[in-house]
mmCIF file of C-alpha atoms in Angstrom:
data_model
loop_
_atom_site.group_PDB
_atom_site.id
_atom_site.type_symbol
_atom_site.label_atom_id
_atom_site.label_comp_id
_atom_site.label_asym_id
_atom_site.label_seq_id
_atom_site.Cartn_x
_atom_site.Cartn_y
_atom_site.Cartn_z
ATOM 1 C CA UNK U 1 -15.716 -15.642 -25.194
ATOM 2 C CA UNK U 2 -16.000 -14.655 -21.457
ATOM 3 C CA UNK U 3 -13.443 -13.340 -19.650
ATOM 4 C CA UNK U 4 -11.341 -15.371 -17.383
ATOM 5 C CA UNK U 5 -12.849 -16.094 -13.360
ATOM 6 C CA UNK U 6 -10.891 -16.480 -10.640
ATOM 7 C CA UNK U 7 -11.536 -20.077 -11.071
ATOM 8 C CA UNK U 8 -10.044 -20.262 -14.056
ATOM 9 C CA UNK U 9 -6.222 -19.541 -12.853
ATOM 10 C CA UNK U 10 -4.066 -22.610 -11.652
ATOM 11 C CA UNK U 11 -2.661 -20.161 -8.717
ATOM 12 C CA UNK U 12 -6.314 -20.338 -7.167
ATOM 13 C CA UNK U 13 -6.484 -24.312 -8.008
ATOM 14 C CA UNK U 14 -3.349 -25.142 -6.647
ATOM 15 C CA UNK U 15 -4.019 -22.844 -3.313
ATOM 16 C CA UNK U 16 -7.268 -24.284 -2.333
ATOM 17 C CA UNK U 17 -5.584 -27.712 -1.990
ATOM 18 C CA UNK U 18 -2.560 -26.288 -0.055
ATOM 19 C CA UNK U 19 -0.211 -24.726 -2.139
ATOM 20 C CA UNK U 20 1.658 -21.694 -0.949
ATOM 21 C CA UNK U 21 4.634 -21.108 -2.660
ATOM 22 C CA UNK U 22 4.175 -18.988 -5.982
ATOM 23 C CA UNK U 23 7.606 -17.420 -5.868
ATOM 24 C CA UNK U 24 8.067 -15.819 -9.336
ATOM 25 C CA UNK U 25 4.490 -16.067 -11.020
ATOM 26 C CA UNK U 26 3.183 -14.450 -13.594
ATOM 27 C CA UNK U 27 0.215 -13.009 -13.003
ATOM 28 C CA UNK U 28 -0.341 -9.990 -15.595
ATOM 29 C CA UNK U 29 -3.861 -8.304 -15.633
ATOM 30 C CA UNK U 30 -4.876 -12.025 -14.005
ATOM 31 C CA UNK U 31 -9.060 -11.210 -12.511
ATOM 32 C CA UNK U 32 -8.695 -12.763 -9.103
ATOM 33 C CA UNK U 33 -11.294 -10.286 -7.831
ATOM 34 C CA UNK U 34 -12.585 -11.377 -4.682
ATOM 35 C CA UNK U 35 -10.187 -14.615 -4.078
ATOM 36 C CA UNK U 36 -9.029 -15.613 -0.915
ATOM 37 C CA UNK U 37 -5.230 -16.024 -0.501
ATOM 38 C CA UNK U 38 -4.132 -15.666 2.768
ATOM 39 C CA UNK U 39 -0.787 -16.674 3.487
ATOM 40 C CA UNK U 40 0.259 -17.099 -0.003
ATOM 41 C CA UNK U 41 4.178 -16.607 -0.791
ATOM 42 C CA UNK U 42 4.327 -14.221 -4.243
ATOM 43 C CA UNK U 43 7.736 -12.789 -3.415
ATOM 44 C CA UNK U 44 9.002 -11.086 -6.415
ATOM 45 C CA UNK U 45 6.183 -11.897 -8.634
ATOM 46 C CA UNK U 46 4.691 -10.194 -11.397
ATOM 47 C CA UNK U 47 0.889 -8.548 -10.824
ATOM 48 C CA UNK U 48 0.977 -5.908 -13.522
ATOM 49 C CA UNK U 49 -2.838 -5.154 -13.796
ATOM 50 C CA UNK U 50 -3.741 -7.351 -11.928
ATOM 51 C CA UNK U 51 -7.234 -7.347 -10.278
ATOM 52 C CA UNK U 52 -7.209 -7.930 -6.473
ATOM 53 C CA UNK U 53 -10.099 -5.846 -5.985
ATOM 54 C CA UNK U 54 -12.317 -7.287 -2.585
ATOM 55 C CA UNK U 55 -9.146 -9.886 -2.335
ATOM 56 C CA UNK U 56 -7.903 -10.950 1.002
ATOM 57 C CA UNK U 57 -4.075 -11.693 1.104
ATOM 58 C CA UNK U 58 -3.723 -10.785 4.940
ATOM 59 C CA UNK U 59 -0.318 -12.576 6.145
ATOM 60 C CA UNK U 60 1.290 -13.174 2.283
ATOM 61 C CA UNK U 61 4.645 -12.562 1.641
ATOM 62 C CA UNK U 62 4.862 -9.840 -1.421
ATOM 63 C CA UNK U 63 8.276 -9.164 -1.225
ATOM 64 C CA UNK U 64 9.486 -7.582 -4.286
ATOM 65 C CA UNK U 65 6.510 -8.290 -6.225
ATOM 66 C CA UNK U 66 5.786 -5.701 -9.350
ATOM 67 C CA UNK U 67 2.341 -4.628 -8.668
ATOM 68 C CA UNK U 68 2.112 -1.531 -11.511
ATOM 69 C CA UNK U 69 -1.483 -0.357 -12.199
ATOM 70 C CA UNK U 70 -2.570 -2.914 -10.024
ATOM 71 C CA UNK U 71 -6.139 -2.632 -8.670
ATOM 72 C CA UNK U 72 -6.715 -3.357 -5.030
ATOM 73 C CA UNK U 73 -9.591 -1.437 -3.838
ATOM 74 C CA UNK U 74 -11.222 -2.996 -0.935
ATOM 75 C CA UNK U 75 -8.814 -6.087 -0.597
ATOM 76 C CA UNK U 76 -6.601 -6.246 2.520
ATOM 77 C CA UNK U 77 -3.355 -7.057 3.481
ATOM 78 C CA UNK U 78 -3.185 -7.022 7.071
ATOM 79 C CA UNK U 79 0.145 -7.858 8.721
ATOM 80 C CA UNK U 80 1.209 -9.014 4.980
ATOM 81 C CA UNK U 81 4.703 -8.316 4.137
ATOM 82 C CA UNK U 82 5.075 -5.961 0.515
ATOM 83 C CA UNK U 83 8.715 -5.230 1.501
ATOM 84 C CA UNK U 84 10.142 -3.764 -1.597
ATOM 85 C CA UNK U 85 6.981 -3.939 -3.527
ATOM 86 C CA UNK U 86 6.479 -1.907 -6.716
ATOM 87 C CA UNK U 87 2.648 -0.691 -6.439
ATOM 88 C CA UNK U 88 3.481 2.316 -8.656
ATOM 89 C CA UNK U 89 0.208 3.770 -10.014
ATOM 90 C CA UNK U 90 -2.128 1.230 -8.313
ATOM 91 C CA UNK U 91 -5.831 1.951 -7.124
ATOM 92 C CA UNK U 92 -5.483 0.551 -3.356
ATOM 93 C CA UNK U 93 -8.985 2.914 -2.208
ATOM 94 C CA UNK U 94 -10.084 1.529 1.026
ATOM 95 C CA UNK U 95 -7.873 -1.711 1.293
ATOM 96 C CA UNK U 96 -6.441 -2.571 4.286
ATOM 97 C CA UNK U 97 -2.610 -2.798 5.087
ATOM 98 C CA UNK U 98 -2.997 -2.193 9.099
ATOM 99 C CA UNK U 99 0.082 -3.798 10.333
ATOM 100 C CA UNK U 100 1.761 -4.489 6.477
ATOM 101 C CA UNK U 101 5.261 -4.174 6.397
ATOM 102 C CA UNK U 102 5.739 -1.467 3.484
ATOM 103 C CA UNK U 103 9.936 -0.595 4.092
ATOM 104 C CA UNK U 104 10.965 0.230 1.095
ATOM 105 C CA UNK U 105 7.956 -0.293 -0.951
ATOM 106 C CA UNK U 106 7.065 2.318 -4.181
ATOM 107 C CA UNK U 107 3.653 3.514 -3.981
ATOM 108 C CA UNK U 108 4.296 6.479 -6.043
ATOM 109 C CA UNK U 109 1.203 8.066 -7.781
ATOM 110 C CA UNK U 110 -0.555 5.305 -6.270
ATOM 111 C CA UNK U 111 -4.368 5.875 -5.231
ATOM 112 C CA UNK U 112 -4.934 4.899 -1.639
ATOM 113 C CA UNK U 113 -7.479 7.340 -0.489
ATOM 114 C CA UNK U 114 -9.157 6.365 2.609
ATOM 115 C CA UNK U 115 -7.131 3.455 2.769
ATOM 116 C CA UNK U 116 -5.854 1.142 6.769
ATOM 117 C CA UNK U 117 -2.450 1.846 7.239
ATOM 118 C CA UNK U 118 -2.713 1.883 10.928
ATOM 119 C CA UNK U 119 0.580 0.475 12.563
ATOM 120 C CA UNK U 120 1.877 -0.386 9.208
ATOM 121 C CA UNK U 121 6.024 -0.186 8.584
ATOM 122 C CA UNK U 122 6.392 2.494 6.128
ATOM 123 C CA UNK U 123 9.802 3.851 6.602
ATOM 124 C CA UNK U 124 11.662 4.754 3.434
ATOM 125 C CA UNK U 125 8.770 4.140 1.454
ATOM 126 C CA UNK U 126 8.264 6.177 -1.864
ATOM 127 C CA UNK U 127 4.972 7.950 -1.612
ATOM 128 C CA UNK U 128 5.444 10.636 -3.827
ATOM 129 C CA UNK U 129 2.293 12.659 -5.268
ATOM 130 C CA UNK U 130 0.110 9.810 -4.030
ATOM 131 C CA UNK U 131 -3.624 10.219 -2.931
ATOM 132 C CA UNK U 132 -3.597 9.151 0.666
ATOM 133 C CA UNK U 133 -7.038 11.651 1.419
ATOM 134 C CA UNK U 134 -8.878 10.090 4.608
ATOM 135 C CA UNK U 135 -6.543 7.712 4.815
ATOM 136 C CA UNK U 136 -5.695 5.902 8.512
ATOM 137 C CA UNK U 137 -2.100 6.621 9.259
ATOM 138 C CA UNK U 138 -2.561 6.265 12.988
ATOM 139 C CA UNK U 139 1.141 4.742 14.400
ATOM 140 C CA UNK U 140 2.457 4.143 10.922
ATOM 141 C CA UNK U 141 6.291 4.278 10.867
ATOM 142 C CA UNK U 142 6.920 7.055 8.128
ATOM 143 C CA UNK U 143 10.729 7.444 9.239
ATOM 144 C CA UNK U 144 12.647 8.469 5.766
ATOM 145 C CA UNK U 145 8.743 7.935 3.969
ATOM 146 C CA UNK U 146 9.074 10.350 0.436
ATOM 147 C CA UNK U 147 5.525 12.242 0.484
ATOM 148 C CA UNK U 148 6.395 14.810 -1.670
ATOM 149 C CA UNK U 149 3.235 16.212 -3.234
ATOM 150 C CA UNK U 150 1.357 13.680 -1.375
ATOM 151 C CA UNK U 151 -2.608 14.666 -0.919
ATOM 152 C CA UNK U 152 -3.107 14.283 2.921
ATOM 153 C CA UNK U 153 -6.485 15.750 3.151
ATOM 154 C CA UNK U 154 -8.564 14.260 6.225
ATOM 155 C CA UNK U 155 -5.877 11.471 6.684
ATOM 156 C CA UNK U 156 -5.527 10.334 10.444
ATOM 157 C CA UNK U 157 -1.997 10.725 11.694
ATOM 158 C CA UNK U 158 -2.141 9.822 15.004
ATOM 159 C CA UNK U 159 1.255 8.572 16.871
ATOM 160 C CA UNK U 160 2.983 8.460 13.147
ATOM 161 C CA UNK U 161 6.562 8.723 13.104
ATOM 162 C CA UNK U 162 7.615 10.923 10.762
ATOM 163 C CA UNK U 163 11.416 11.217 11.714
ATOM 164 C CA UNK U 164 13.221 12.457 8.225
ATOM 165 C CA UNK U 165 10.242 11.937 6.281
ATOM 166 C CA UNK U 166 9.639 14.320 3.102
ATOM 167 C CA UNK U 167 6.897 16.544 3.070
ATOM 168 C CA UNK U 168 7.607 18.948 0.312
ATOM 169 C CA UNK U 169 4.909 20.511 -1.618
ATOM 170 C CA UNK U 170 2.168 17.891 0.229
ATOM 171 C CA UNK U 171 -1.100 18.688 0.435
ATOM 172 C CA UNK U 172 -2.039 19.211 4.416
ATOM 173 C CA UNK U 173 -5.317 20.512 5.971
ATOM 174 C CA UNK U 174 -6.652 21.395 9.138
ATOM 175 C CA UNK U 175 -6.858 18.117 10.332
ATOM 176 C CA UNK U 176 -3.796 16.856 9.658
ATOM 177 C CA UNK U 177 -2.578 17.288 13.388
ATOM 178 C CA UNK U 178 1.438 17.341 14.855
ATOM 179 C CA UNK U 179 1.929 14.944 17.425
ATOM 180 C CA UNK U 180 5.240 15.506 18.501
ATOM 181 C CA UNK U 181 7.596 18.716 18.592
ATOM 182 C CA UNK U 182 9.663 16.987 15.648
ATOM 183 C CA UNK U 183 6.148 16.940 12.848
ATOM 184 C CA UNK U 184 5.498 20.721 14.345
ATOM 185 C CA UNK U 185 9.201 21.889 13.528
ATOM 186 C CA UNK U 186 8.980 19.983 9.871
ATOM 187 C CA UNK U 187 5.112 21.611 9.817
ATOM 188 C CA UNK U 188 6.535 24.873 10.387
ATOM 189 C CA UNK U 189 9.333 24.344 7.396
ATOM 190 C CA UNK U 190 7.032 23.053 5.329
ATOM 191 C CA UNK U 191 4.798 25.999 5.593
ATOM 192 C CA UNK U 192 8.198 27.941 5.216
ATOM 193 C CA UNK U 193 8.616 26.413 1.531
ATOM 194 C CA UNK U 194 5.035 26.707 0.254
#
């Protein structure tokens, strides 16, 4: 027996004659690798394991959804709205989630080296001990963002706001750059606690 395609789920079916609305679904360890679902609405649905990889949900509505262990590499989520979300150990390496609205959203332990978060709404999000190396940052809104432990190596931080954010024990180099007198003051605590 082969394992399941994309094809084969009646979420893809249903959206590629108009359907939208998949409020609720359950979608544990589906393979929709590669599938096109812009727009879709999968507010407070259930992804466990599921396999986005190469996926393209820019503009879907992910409020709430449980996304643990998830794998997202390469898919993107531009300007998609993961308010809430639960990505909690997922593998998000170079997906894009410029412009994603993130408030509130768990992405604790989660894997998003060199991952797009440019201009994305971050504040209050849980990012503890997360990979975020080489990651785009650049005007993300980090305000009350929980990076403790976070691995910041080569990330791009340009214009970030980082107003209350957490930066204990995070791992910073020598590019990670303070643009504003607030990130040199928490830089210079930081260093204080380390």
């Amino acid at each position: 027996m082969t394992d399941p395609q994309p094809q084969d789920y009646p979420l893809v079916e249903k959206y590629l004659v108009g359907y939208r609305n998949f409020e609720r679904a359950d979608l544990r360890a589906a393979q929709l690798s590669k599938v096109q679902l812009a727009g879709v609405y999968l507010c407070w649905a259930d992804l466990t394991d599921v396999h986005l990889q190469g996926a393209t949900l820019d503009y879907a509505d992910l409020t709430g959804a449980m996304m643990w262990r998830s794998h997202l590499d390469q898919s993107s989520f531009r300007l998609a709205n993961l308010h809430k979300a639960i990505l909690i150990r997922a593998s998000a390496k170079a997906a894009n989630f410029s412009g994603a609205e993130l408030h509130r959203a768990d992405l604790r332990l989660a894997n998003l080296q060199e991952a797009n978060f440019s201009g994305a709404n971050l504040r209050g999000a849980k990012l503890a001990y997360s990979n975020l190396r080489g990651a785009d940052l650049s005007g993300a809104d980090l305000s009350g963002a929980d990076l403790t432990g976070a691995d910041l190596s080569g990330a791009l931080v340009n214009a970030c706001c980082w107003q209350s954010a957490t930066l204990n024990r995070a791992k910073l180099d020598g590019n990670f750059k303070a643009s504003s007198k607030h990130m040199r003051d928490k830089l210079a605590f930081h260093e204080l606690l380390n």
